[in-house]
Short mmCIF file of C-alpha atoms in Angstrom, two decimals:
data_model
loop_
_atom_site.label_atom_id
_atom_site.label_comp_id
_atom_site.label_asym_id
_atom_site.label_seq_id
_atom_site.Cartn_x
_atom_site.Cartn_y
_atom_site.Cartn_z
CA MET A 297 -8.15 12.40 -16.81
CA ALA A 298 -9.85 12.73 -13.44
CA GLU A 299 -13.44 11.63 -11.60
CA LYS A 300 -15.53 13.98 -10.38
CA GLY A 301 -18.49 11.51 -11.09
CA HIS A 302 -18.14 10.31 -7.63
CA ASP A 303 -19.16 13.48 -6.15
CA ALA A 304 -22.86 12.79 -8.54
CA SER A 305 -23.36 9.47 -6.84
CA ALA A 306 -22.65 10.30 -3.50
CA GLN A 307 -24.84 13.69 -3.65
CA ALA A 308 -27.72 12.04 -5.03
CA SER A 309 -27.13 9.20 -2.38
CA PRO A 310 -25.28 10.88 0.92
CA THR A 311 -26.51 7.50 2.48
CA PRO A 312 -25.84 4.29 0.37
CA HIS A 313 -28.58 2.02 0.11
CA TRP A 314 -27.15 -1.23 1.94
CA LYS A 315 -27.06 -3.50 -1.17
CA LEU A 316 -25.02 -0.57 -3.01
CA LEU A 317 -22.81 -0.63 -0.04
CA LEU A 318 -22.15 -4.42 0.39
CA MET A 319 -21.47 -4.01 -3.14
CA GLN A 320 -18.52 -1.15 -2.44
CA VAL A 321 -17.61 -3.74 0.37
CA CYS A 322 -17.31 -6.63 -1.62
CA LEU A 323 -15.37 -5.14 -4.62
CA GLY A 324 -12.75 -3.69 -2.06
CA VAL A 325 -12.52 -6.82 -0.19
CA VAL A 326 -12.02 -8.54 -3.43
CA ALA A 327 -9.48 -6.29 -5.24
CA ASN A 328 -7.19 -5.99 -1.88
CA MET A 329 -7.22 -10.37 -1.86
CA GLY A 330 -3.91 -10.45 -3.37
CA GLY A 331 -2.66 -8.03 0.00
CA ILE A 332 -2.80 -10.66 2.16
CA SER A 333 -0.31 -12.89 0.04
CA ALA A 334 1.91 -9.92 0.01
CA GLY A 335 1.42 -9.23 3.64
CA ALA A 336 2.61 -12.91 4.28
CA ASN A 337 5.24 -12.54 2.02
CA LEU A 338 6.25 -9.52 4.22
CA GLY A 339 6.30 -11.88 7.19
CA PHE A 340 7.54 -14.97 6.06
CA SER A 341 10.94 -14.43 6.85
CA ALA A 342 10.55 -13.86 10.36
CA VAL A 343 8.85 -17.40 11.06
CA ALA A 344 11.49 -19.21 9.15
CA LEU A 345 14.79 -18.03 9.70
CA PRO A 346 15.02 -18.29 12.98
CA GLN A 347 14.01 -22.03 12.24
CA MET A 348 16.56 -22.12 9.66
CA ARG A 349 19.21 -20.80 12.03
CA HIS A 350 18.07 -23.50 14.84
CA PRO A 351 21.21 -26.48 14.97
CA ASN A 352 18.44 -29.28 14.53
CA ALA A 353 17.48 -27.77 10.93
CA THR A 354 16.62 -29.70 7.96
CA MET A 355 18.64 -26.71 5.84
CA SER A 356 20.52 -24.65 8.23
CA VAL A 357 22.08 -21.19 7.46
CA ASN A 358 24.54 -18.76 8.45
CA ALA A 359 23.81 -15.04 9.13
CA GLU A 360 24.97 -13.77 5.64
CA GLU A 361 22.57 -16.52 3.86
CA ALA A 362 19.45 -15.29 6.24
CA SER A 363 20.01 -11.10 5.48
CA TRP A 364 19.27 -12.34 1.82
CA ILE A 365 16.67 -15.07 2.77
CA ALA A 366 15.51 -11.93 4.55
CA GLY A 367 16.17 -9.30 1.98
CA VAL A 368 15.88 -10.74 -1.61
CA SER A 369 12.25 -10.13 -1.74
CA ALA A 370 12.31 -6.63 -1.07
CA LEU A 371 15.13 -6.42 -4.05
CA ALA A 372 12.01 -8.03 -6.28
CA THR A 373 9.76 -6.03 -5.31
CA PRO A 374 10.32 -3.21 -6.80
CA VAL A 375 10.58 -5.02 -10.20
CA GLY A 376 6.90 -5.72 -9.57
CA CYS A 377 5.81 -2.31 -8.92
CA LEU A 378 7.24 -1.24 -12.05
CA LEU A 379 5.29 -4.34 -13.69
CA SER A 380 2.09 -3.52 -12.02
CA GLY A 381 2.50 0.02 -13.25
CA TRP A 382 2.69 -0.93 -16.69
CA LEU A 383 -0.29 -3.59 -16.35
CA LEU A 384 -2.24 -1.05 -14.94
CA ASP A 385 -1.70 1.44 -17.91
CA ARG A 386 -1.89 -0.66 -20.86
CA LEU A 387 -3.97 -3.83 -19.73
CA GLY A 388 -6.47 -2.25 -17.07
CA ARG A 389 -7.27 -2.38 -13.59
CA ARG A 390 -8.73 -5.96 -13.62
CA PRO A 391 -6.16 -7.68 -15.26
CA ALA A 392 -3.24 -6.26 -13.07
CA LEU A 393 -5.50 -7.66 -10.49
CA LEU A 394 -5.91 -11.02 -11.78
CA TRP A 395 -1.86 -11.31 -13.00
CA GLN A 396 -0.40 -10.23 -9.44
CA ASN A 397 -1.59 -14.03 -8.12
CA VAL A 398 0.61 -15.90 -10.68
CA PRO A 399 3.87 -15.28 -9.27
CA ALA A 400 3.05 -15.32 -6.09
CA LEU A 401 1.36 -18.53 -6.74
CA LEU A 402 4.71 -19.85 -7.83
CA GLY A 403 7.21 -18.50 -5.26
CA TRP A 404 4.57 -20.28 -2.51
CA LEU A 405 5.02 -23.37 -3.82
CA LEU A 406 8.85 -23.28 -4.79
CA LEU A 407 8.86 -22.31 -1.11
CA ALA A 408 6.76 -25.23 0.17
CA VAL A 409 8.48 -27.90 -1.98
CA PRO A 410 12.54 -29.22 -1.00
CA ALA A 411 14.75 -29.05 -3.83
CA ASP A 412 15.51 -32.52 -2.99
CA SER A 413 11.92 -33.44 -4.29
CA LEU A 414 12.41 -31.37 -7.28
CA GLY A 415 15.60 -33.73 -8.16
CA LEU A 416 18.20 -30.71 -6.99
CA PRO A 417 19.98 -32.05 -3.84
CA GLY A 418 22.64 -30.37 -1.51
CA LYS A 419 22.02 -27.45 0.52
CA ALA A 420 23.72 -25.28 -2.59
CA HIS A 421 20.08 -26.48 -4.12
CA GLY A 422 17.87 -25.85 -1.52
CA LEU A 423 18.73 -22.81 -0.90
CA GLY A 424 18.59 -21.65 -4.36
CA ALA A 425 14.83 -22.73 -4.38
CA VAL A 426 14.24 -20.65 -1.72
CA TYR A 427 16.14 -17.97 -2.75
CA PHE A 428 13.85 -17.91 -6.00
CA GLY A 429 11.35 -18.35 -4.44
CA ARG A 430 11.24 -15.16 -2.12
CA ILE A 431 12.51 -13.31 -5.45
CA LEU A 432 8.78 -14.79 -7.15
CA THR A 433 6.65 -13.86 -3.88
CA GLY A 434 8.59 -10.43 -3.96
CA LEU A 435 7.83 -9.88 -7.22
CA ALA A 436 4.16 -10.44 -6.36
CA THR A 437 4.17 -8.60 -3.79
CA GLY A 438 5.29 -5.43 -5.67
CA MET A 439 2.68 -5.98 -8.51
CA GLY A 440 0.45 -6.26 -5.91
CA SER A 441 0.91 -2.74 -4.38
CA VAL A 442 -0.69 -0.33 -6.39
CA PRO A 443 -3.78 -2.13 -8.54
CA GLY A 444 -5.78 -2.64 -5.30
CA THR A 445 -6.02 0.79 -3.98
CA VAL A 446 -6.49 1.99 -7.57
CA TYR A 447 -9.00 0.29 -8.61
CA VAL A 448 -11.09 0.82 -5.13
CA ALA A 449 -10.80 4.99 -5.73
CA GLU A 450 -11.39 4.80 -8.90
CA VAL A 451 -15.12 3.08 -7.79
CA GLY A 452 -15.21 3.68 -4.95
CA LEU A 453 -18.13 5.96 -3.70
CA LYS A 454 -16.71 9.80 -2.01
CA GLN A 455 -18.20 8.73 1.26
CA LEU A 456 -16.32 5.40 1.38
CA ARG A 457 -13.03 6.30 -0.76
CA GLY A 458 -11.21 7.06 2.76
CA MET A 459 -12.05 3.93 4.19
CA LEU A 460 -11.69 1.55 1.39
CA VAL A 461 -8.01 2.77 -0.25
CA THR A 462 -6.82 1.46 3.66
CA TRP A 463 -7.88 -2.07 3.00
CA THR A 464 -4.89 -2.23 1.50
CA SER A 465 -2.57 -1.89 4.43
CA ILE A 466 -5.19 -3.84 5.91
CA ALA A 467 -5.32 -6.55 4.24
CA ILE A 468 -1.24 -6.45 4.26
CA SER A 469 -1.57 -6.61 8.11
CA LEU A 470 -3.88 -9.78 8.11
CA GLY A 471 -1.25 -11.27 5.79
CA ILE A 472 0.98 -10.82 8.18
CA VAL A 473 -0.97 -11.90 11.50
CA THR A 474 -2.16 -15.16 8.72
CA VAL A 475 2.26 -16.09 8.43
CA TYR A 476 2.76 -15.25 12.40
CA VAL A 477 0.22 -17.26 13.39
CA ILE A 478 0.81 -20.19 10.54
CA GLY A 479 4.03 -20.01 12.00
CA ALA A 480 3.53 -20.08 15.98
CA VAL A 481 1.38 -23.22 15.27
CA LEU A 482 3.17 -25.38 12.00
CA PRO A 483 6.12 -27.61 12.56
CA SER A 484 7.71 -26.44 9.37
CA TRP A 485 8.48 -23.16 7.42
CA ARG A 486 7.65 -25.46 4.42
CA LEU A 487 3.67 -26.11 5.92
CA VAL A 488 3.75 -22.63 6.52
CA ALA A 489 4.23 -21.90 2.64
CA VAL A 490 1.41 -24.84 1.57
CA VAL A 491 -0.98 -22.42 3.75
CA CYS A 492 0.22 -19.05 1.97
CA ALA A 493 0.24 -21.15 -1.66
CA ALA A 494 -3.83 -21.23 -1.34
CA LEU A 495 -3.62 -17.53 -0.60
CA PRO A 496 -3.44 -16.22 -4.47
CA LEU A 497 -5.17 -18.97 -5.83
CA LEU A 498 -8.03 -17.88 -3.72
CA SER A 499 -7.48 -14.28 -4.76
CA ALA A 500 -7.40 -14.99 -8.61
CA VAL A 501 -10.68 -17.06 -8.23
CA LEU A 502 -12.59 -13.83 -6.80
CA VAL A 503 -11.11 -11.27 -8.64
CA TYR A 504 -12.05 -13.57 -11.98
CA ALA A 505 -15.64 -13.59 -10.84
CA VAL A 506 -16.61 -10.82 -9.13
CA VAL A 507 -14.53 -7.79 -10.71
CA VAL A 508 -15.46 -5.54 -13.75
CA GLU A 509 -12.44 -3.58 -15.01
CA SER A 510 -13.09 0.65 -14.05
CA PRO A 511 -14.59 2.56 -15.68
CA VAL A 512 -12.24 5.13 -15.53
CA TRP A 513 -10.20 3.21 -16.84
CA LEU A 514 -12.69 2.55 -19.88
CA LEU A 515 -13.21 6.10 -20.00
CA GLY A 516 -9.48 6.89 -20.70
CA ARG A 517 -9.33 4.51 -23.75
CA GLY A 518 -12.60 6.22 -25.52
CA ARG A 519 -14.65 3.04 -24.91
CA LEU A 520 -17.80 4.70 -23.51
CA ALA A 521 -20.11 2.01 -23.91
CA GLU A 522 -18.11 -0.19 -21.57
CA ALA A 523 -17.31 2.24 -19.47
CA ARG A 524 -20.98 2.38 -18.33
CA THR A 525 -21.86 -1.20 -17.99
CA ALA A 526 -18.81 -0.91 -15.25
CA LEU A 527 -19.79 1.93 -13.56
CA ALA A 528 -23.59 0.68 -13.71
CA ARG A 529 -22.58 -2.78 -12.69
CA THR A 530 -20.67 -1.51 -9.50
CA ARG A 531 -23.44 1.04 -8.57
CA LEU A 532 -26.41 -1.75 -9.24
CA ALA A 533 -27.81 0.79 -11.07
CA HIS A 534 -29.44 -0.02 -14.41
CA PRO A 535 -26.65 1.66 -17.43
CA GLY A 536 -29.29 4.34 -18.16
CA ASP A 537 -29.10 5.57 -14.89
CA VAL A 538 -25.35 6.19 -14.81
CA ASP A 539 -25.55 8.82 -17.45
CA GLU A 540 -25.20 11.63 -15.00
CA GLU A 541 -22.24 10.27 -13.12
CA LEU A 542 -20.41 9.60 -16.34
CA ALA A 543 -20.95 12.68 -18.54
CA SER A 544 -19.30 14.04 -14.91
CA MET A 545 -16.23 11.87 -15.65
CA LEU A 546 -16.29 12.90 -19.39
CA ARG A 547 -16.31 16.62 -18.13
CA ASN A 548 -13.12 16.37 -16.53
CA ARG A 549 -10.72 14.60 -19.17
CA PRO A 550 -8.45 16.02 -20.32
CA LYS A 551 -8.47 17.97 -23.59
CA PRO A 552 -6.12 15.73 -26.37
CA SER A 553 -3.89 18.89 -26.34
CA THR A 554 -2.69 17.58 -22.53
CA ALA A 555 -3.16 13.61 -23.33
CA ARG A 556 -0.27 12.53 -23.39
CA SER A 557 0.86 9.89 -25.48
CA SER A 558 2.09 6.24 -24.65
CA GLY A 559 4.71 4.56 -23.48
CA LEU A 560 8.17 6.79 -21.38
CA ARG A 561 7.46 9.57 -23.69
CA GLY A 562 4.16 10.06 -22.43
CA VAL A 563 5.38 9.35 -18.57
CA LEU A 564 7.95 12.36 -19.18
CA SER A 565 6.04 14.58 -20.56
CA ASP A 566 3.75 14.38 -17.23
CA LEU A 567 6.53 15.32 -15.78
CA ARG A 568 6.83 18.54 -17.04
CA HIS A 569 2.47 19.19 -15.38
CA PRO A 570 2.46 20.67 -11.61
CA GLU A 571 -0.20 17.64 -10.60
CA CYS A 572 2.22 15.34 -11.57
CA TRP A 573 5.21 16.31 -10.31
CA LYS A 574 4.79 17.83 -7.00
CA PRO A 575 2.66 14.76 -5.43
CA LEU A 576 5.54 12.09 -7.35
CA LEU A 577 8.24 14.01 -5.14
CA ILE A 578 6.26 14.55 -1.83
CA MET A 579 4.92 10.46 -1.88
CA ASN A 580 8.57 9.70 -2.45
CA ALA A 581 9.86 11.25 0.51
CA PHE A 582 6.61 10.10 2.56
CA PHE A 583 8.26 7.05 1.61
CA LEU A 584 11.25 7.27 2.34
CA PHE A 585 11.16 8.45 5.66
CA GLN A 586 8.61 5.25 6.78
CA GLN A 587 11.57 3.43 5.78
CA LEU A 588 14.08 5.13 7.56
CA SER A 589 12.41 4.96 11.00
CA GLY A 590 12.55 1.30 10.71
CA VAL A 591 8.73 -0.13 10.21
CA PHE A 592 9.61 -2.41 7.61
CA VAL A 593 12.70 -3.74 9.92
CA VAL A 594 10.53 -4.74 12.33
CA ILE A 595 8.06 -6.27 9.82
CA PHE A 596 11.26 -8.74 7.94
CA TYR A 597 12.48 -9.30 11.79
CA ALA A 598 9.44 -9.54 14.09
CA VAL A 599 10.83 -12.34 16.02
CA ASP A 600 14.40 -11.11 16.34
CA MET A 601 13.36 -7.52 17.77
CA VAL A 602 11.31 -8.81 20.57
CA VAL A 603 15.17 -11.00 22.12
CA GLU A 604 16.70 -7.42 20.41
CA ALA A 605 14.85 -5.46 22.56
CA GLY A 606 15.20 -7.56 25.69
CA VAL A 607 11.31 -8.76 25.36
CA ALA A 608 11.45 -11.36 28.57
CA ALA A 609 9.28 -13.79 26.86
CA ASP A 610 8.30 -15.82 23.59
CA PRO A 611 8.87 -14.27 21.09
CA TYR A 612 6.96 -16.32 18.63
CA LEU A 613 4.22 -15.45 20.82
CA VAL A 614 5.25 -11.27 21.00
CA ALA A 615 5.05 -11.64 17.22
CA VAL A 616 2.30 -12.66 16.76
CA LEU A 617 0.01 -10.18 19.73
CA ILE A 618 1.87 -7.64 17.43
CA GLY A 619 0.65 -8.83 14.11
CA VAL A 620 -2.80 -8.88 15.74
CA ALA A 621 -1.92 -5.40 17.41
CA ARG A 622 -1.27 -4.55 14.03
CA LEU A 623 -4.26 -5.51 12.11
CA LEU A 624 -6.52 -3.75 14.76
CA VAL A 625 -4.76 -0.56 14.33
CA THR A 626 -5.12 -0.88 10.97
CA LEU A 627 -8.46 -1.31 10.94
CA VAL A 628 -9.39 2.13 13.58
CA THR A 629 -7.09 4.00 11.19
CA GLY A 630 -9.36 3.14 7.75
CA PHE A 631 -12.23 4.45 10.52
CA LEU A 632 -10.00 7.87 11.62
CA SER A 633 -8.99 8.26 8.02
CA ASN A 634 -12.32 8.70 6.93
CA ARG A 635 -13.46 11.12 9.95
CA VAL A 636 -10.11 13.56 10.63
CA GLY A 637 -8.02 12.79 7.57
CA ARG A 638 -4.89 12.19 6.87
CA ARG A 639 -2.37 14.51 7.95
CA PRO A 640 -3.10 14.52 11.84
CA LEU A 641 -2.69 10.77 12.10
CA ALA A 642 0.64 11.03 10.58
CA ILE A 643 1.55 13.85 12.57
CA VAL A 644 0.42 11.46 15.65
CA SER A 645 2.22 8.67 14.02
CA GLY A 646 5.56 10.33 13.18
CA ALA A 647 5.83 11.63 17.00
CA GLY A 648 4.90 8.46 18.35
CA MET A 649 7.32 6.71 16.29
CA ALA A 650 9.84 9.26 17.60
CA VAL A 651 8.93 8.35 21.10
CA CYS A 652 8.74 4.96 21.40
CA MET A 653 12.07 4.58 19.37
CA THR A 654 13.69 6.86 21.74
CA ALA A 655 12.69 4.77 25.10
CA LEU A 656 13.81 1.75 23.49
CA ALA A 657 17.58 3.15 22.77
CA THR A 658 17.65 5.14 26.24
CA HIS A 659 16.33 1.55 28.51
CA LEU A 660 19.44 -0.34 25.86
CA LEU A 661 21.57 2.32 26.67
CA LEU A 662 21.16 2.40 30.20
CA GLN A 663 21.25 -1.27 30.62
CA SER A 664 24.56 -1.71 28.90
CA ARG A 665 26.24 0.65 31.42
CA GLY A 666 25.65 -1.49 34.67
CA ASP A 667 26.51 1.39 36.91
CA HIS A 668 23.00 2.95 35.96
CA ALA A 669 20.89 -0.70 36.65
CA GLY A 670 18.97 1.51 39.11
CA LEU A 671 17.06 4.07 36.24
CA LEU A 672 15.69 1.52 34.44
CA PRO A 673 11.95 1.40 35.04
CA GLY A 674 11.81 -2.45 34.84
CA PRO A 675 11.88 -5.36 32.44
CA TRP A 676 8.35 -4.36 30.81
CA LEU A 677 9.20 -1.16 29.27
CA PRO A 678 10.69 -2.80 25.86
CA ALA A 679 7.93 -4.74 25.06
CA ALA A 680 6.08 -2.15 25.62
CA ALA A 681 8.16 0.71 23.45
CA LEU A 682 8.07 -1.62 20.42
CA VAL A 683 4.15 -2.70 20.37
CA SER A 684 3.97 0.55 21.04
CA PHE A 685 6.08 2.03 18.30
CA ILE A 686 4.48 -1.18 15.67
CA LEU A 687 0.81 0.83 16.46
CA ALA A 688 1.98 4.20 16.46
CA SER A 689 3.40 3.36 12.49
CA THR A 690 0.48 1.51 11.66
CA LEU A 691 -1.73 5.02 12.53
CA GLY A 692 -0.28 6.40 10.18
CA PHE A 693 2.84 5.75 8.65
CA LEU A 694 2.60 2.44 7.71
CA THR A 695 -0.67 2.39 6.32
CA LEU A 696 -1.30 6.13 4.81
CA PRO A 697 1.32 6.58 2.00
CA TRP A 698 -0.12 3.04 0.60
CA ALA A 699 -3.60 4.95 1.27
CA MET A 700 -2.33 7.76 -0.74
CA ILE A 701 -1.09 6.38 -3.95
CA GLY A 702 -4.90 5.41 -5.17
CA GLU A 703 -5.61 9.09 -4.48
CA VAL A 704 -3.18 11.50 -5.40
CA PHE A 705 -2.25 11.08 -8.80
CA PRO A 706 -4.02 12.24 -11.98
CA ALA A 707 -5.90 9.10 -13.68
CA ARG A 708 -3.40 8.86 -16.70
CA PHE A 709 -0.48 9.60 -14.20
CA ARG A 710 -1.90 6.90 -11.81
CA GLY A 711 -0.57 3.30 -13.18
CA ALA A 712 2.79 4.39 -13.69
CA ALA A 713 3.00 7.24 -10.89
CA GLY A 714 1.86 4.57 -8.21
CA GLY A 715 4.56 1.96 -9.76
CA PHE A 716 7.52 4.30 -9.55
CA THR A 717 6.48 5.52 -6.20
CA THR A 718 6.27 1.84 -4.99
CA CYS A 719 9.65 0.77 -6.29
CA SER A 720 11.56 3.19 -4.83
CA ALA A 721 9.44 2.24 -1.42
CA TYR A 722 10.83 -1.32 -1.94
CA LEU A 723 14.12 0.15 -2.89
CA TYR A 724 14.07 1.88 0.30
CA SER A 725 13.19 -0.98 2.11
CA PHE A 726 15.77 -3.21 0.82
CA ALA A 727 18.72 -1.23 1.54
CA VAL A 728 16.98 -0.98 5.08
CA VAL A 729 16.24 -4.59 6.00
CA LYS A 730 19.55 -5.56 4.04
CA ALA A 731 21.66 -3.26 6.70
CA HIS A 732 19.92 -3.35 9.46
CA PRO A 733 22.41 -6.16 11.43
CA GLY A 734 25.31 -4.64 9.79
CA ALA A 735 24.23 -1.00 11.94
CA MET A 736 23.45 -3.00 14.81
CA GLN A 737 26.94 -4.51 15.04
CA ALA A 738 28.26 -0.94 14.35
CA LEU A 739 26.23 1.10 16.27
CA GLY A 740 24.95 -1.14 19.04
CA ARG A 741 21.48 -1.62 19.41
CA HIS A 742 20.66 1.47 21.52
CA GLY A 743 22.16 3.19 18.58
CA VAL A 744 20.23 1.70 15.70
CA PHE A 745 16.93 2.08 18.06
CA PHE A 746 17.99 6.27 18.50
CA LEU A 747 18.53 6.13 14.50
CA TYR A 748 15.00 5.27 13.92
CA GLY A 749 13.79 8.16 16.33
CA ALA A 750 15.53 10.30 14.44
CA MET A 751 14.25 9.49 11.47
CA ALA A 752 10.95 9.53 12.79
CA LEU A 753 11.24 12.83 13.81
CA LEU A 754 12.31 14.15 10.80
CA GLY A 755 9.85 12.46 8.96
CA THR A 756 7.26 14.03 11.17
CA LEU A 757 7.96 17.72 10.31
CA PHE A 758 8.26 16.78 7.21
CA VAL A 759 4.11 16.41 6.97
CA ALA A 760 3.74 18.67 9.05
CA LEU A 761 5.15 21.10 6.26
CA ALA A 762 4.37 19.31 3.07
CA LEU A 763 1.42 16.50 3.13
CA PRO A 764 -1.31 17.63 1.51
CA GLU A 765 -4.95 16.28 3.14
CA THR A 766 -6.77 14.21 0.98
CA GLN A 767 -9.82 13.67 3.77
CA GLY A 768 -13.53 14.93 2.00
CA ARG A 769 -11.69 16.09 -1.38
CA SER A 770 -12.81 14.68 -4.68
CA LEU A 771 -10.35 13.65 -7.34
CA GLN A 772 -10.40 15.95 -9.02
CA ASP A 773 -10.44 18.58 -6.63
CA ILE A 774 -6.90 17.04 -5.13
CA GLU A 775 -5.38 17.29 -8.84
CA ASP A 776 -6.88 20.58 -9.05
CA TYR A 777 -4.71 21.72 -5.80
CA PHE A 778 -1.42 20.76 -7.44
CA ARG A 779 -2.71 21.76 -10.78
CA GLY A 780 -3.01 25.45 -9.07
CA ARG A 781 -6.57 24.95 -9.19
CA LYS A 782 -7.38 25.49 -12.96
CA ARG A 783 -10.33 23.93 -14.49
CA VAL A 784 -9.52 21.81 -17.63
CA ALA A 785 -11.94 23.27 -20.17
CA LEU A 786 -14.44 20.31 -21.84
CA ASP A 787 -13.77 19.82 -25.28
CA SER A 788 -15.75 18.73 -28.24
CA ALA A 789 -15.21 15.58 -28.02
CA ASP A 790 -16.53 14.94 -24.33
CA ALA A 791 -18.93 17.63 -25.09
CA GLU A 792 -20.38 15.41 -28.28
CA ALA A 793 -20.20 12.18 -25.86
CA ALA A 794 -21.54 13.70 -23.01
CA ALA A 795 -24.95 14.91 -25.52
CA ARG A 796 -25.36 11.69 -26.36
CA LEU A 797 -26.17 10.45 -22.84
CA HIS A 798 -28.63 13.74 -23.01
CA VAL A 799 -26.81 15.04 -20.19
CA PRO A 800 -26.31 18.29 -20.12
CA ALA A 801 -22.63 19.25 -20.51
CA GLN A 802 -21.65 21.82 -18.51
CA ALA A 803 -22.18 21.79 -15.22
CA LYS A 804 -22.27 23.84 -12.11
CA GLN A 805 -18.73 23.82 -10.77
CA SER A 806 -17.26 25.43 -7.50
CA THR A 807 -15.15 27.91 -8.14
CA GLU A 808 -13.22 28.39 -4.98
CA LEU A 809 -10.86 25.35 -3.92
CA LYS A 810 -10.27 25.78 0.05
CA PRO A 811 -6.69 24.78 0.62
CA LEU A 812 -5.48 21.45 1.27
CA ASN A 813 -3.27 21.88 4.01
CA GLY A 814 -5.06 22.82 6.45
CA SER A 815 -7.24 20.60 8.69
CA ALA A 816 -9.37 18.04 7.25
CA ALA A 817 -11.75 18.95 4.75
CA ALA A 818 -15.46 18.73 5.61
CA LYS A 819 -16.66 14.84 6.69
CA THR A 820 -18.78 13.23 3.34
#
């Protein structure tokens, strides 16, 4: 099922009324509130591990235990991704947004409360409680990786969609900044967890109060009246005023012969269609290069990476500045993505990452050879290279894969494909994050950074050759591109439904689709 209906509203109102704009912004913010807790989970190990390794720590850990505290969350996250796909397809977009907050709240509380207070004394119990808390917050991170993006892609107006789908990344960046700042201010990582526990609670309350079910999902279940009411609420209109947009959605539903059955058999059946397997391969490859370039390693080991890069400054302060810079660039990315498109940003991002990592690795290599000390430009280079790498990654490689999940998959396949793709991404993340300490010992600091730079370069070449442009295209146009530009005929059931809405069943549609692999499409 695709959503051409977004175009009808966009054409009727090229510049949304301020109340409609406010409604769209409100839905986008609330739908992505869970991403703040997810970001806090990603950045938590960077704050907690240095404190845990301190000689006077109440619960000290060794290097192996620290790597598991950092990595076990990423190991649990893929399970949450698969669960979110099931929730999105079977229960709906709104329940998926609500349920992601349950394990997040439980996990943060478990991290906040010492095991001794639960009647479980000893380091083994304390460490086990930390592991389990990280597993729950990791599970919640996976459950929150897809629903927000999918929801805003389906309820957002076409001229706003390019910006709205980046808000999951903005929320995650905000969560990372939040945990870095709290960690720099509060004396204990347990107090940081207490503050973070308020995030999923606030998210659940706001989603319950504000968010309505996606009309796209309701139409896919044949619930026409509910879809009409939900669409009217997202457009701040009377139900009778959204009939044209609703009928346009109906026109682009798959025919019964192509609609898949439920469950695993249906997902496997979808994989025979190019509009499903092509974007699935592209997005999984994009995420693979994202992780191999070291983007998430910098997030998980922010404080340690500052030390490893030879930055002569307070590592906690640098980590906070890095988080703030990432948040600001993510905001800029949302604006630029809506103007210049996804591909140009991704190409610039990947090339910048490769240059920064190569410069940092070269500096560290010359530094390790004392006889080349005269070639070093100065102590500022490691900090500049590391910060520039983070900013460059945020411009594209870190943010755009998450944003495009809500765009490139057909609606009938979106939940399962989004869950599987993000599951794969976090499995890649776990492997890379877990391997980082060992790689530092085996390859040295300069060798690891050279490797990340090479992966960023390969990822840039992949983007240039394979990643389609989605900016300025309706979700239906993107699906048609992967399908091979073949339109899906209107079946009799949908024609009858459209007739009940008093809207002509046949609408004029473009007969030619411009290639998506070129430069950004016409701006909205």
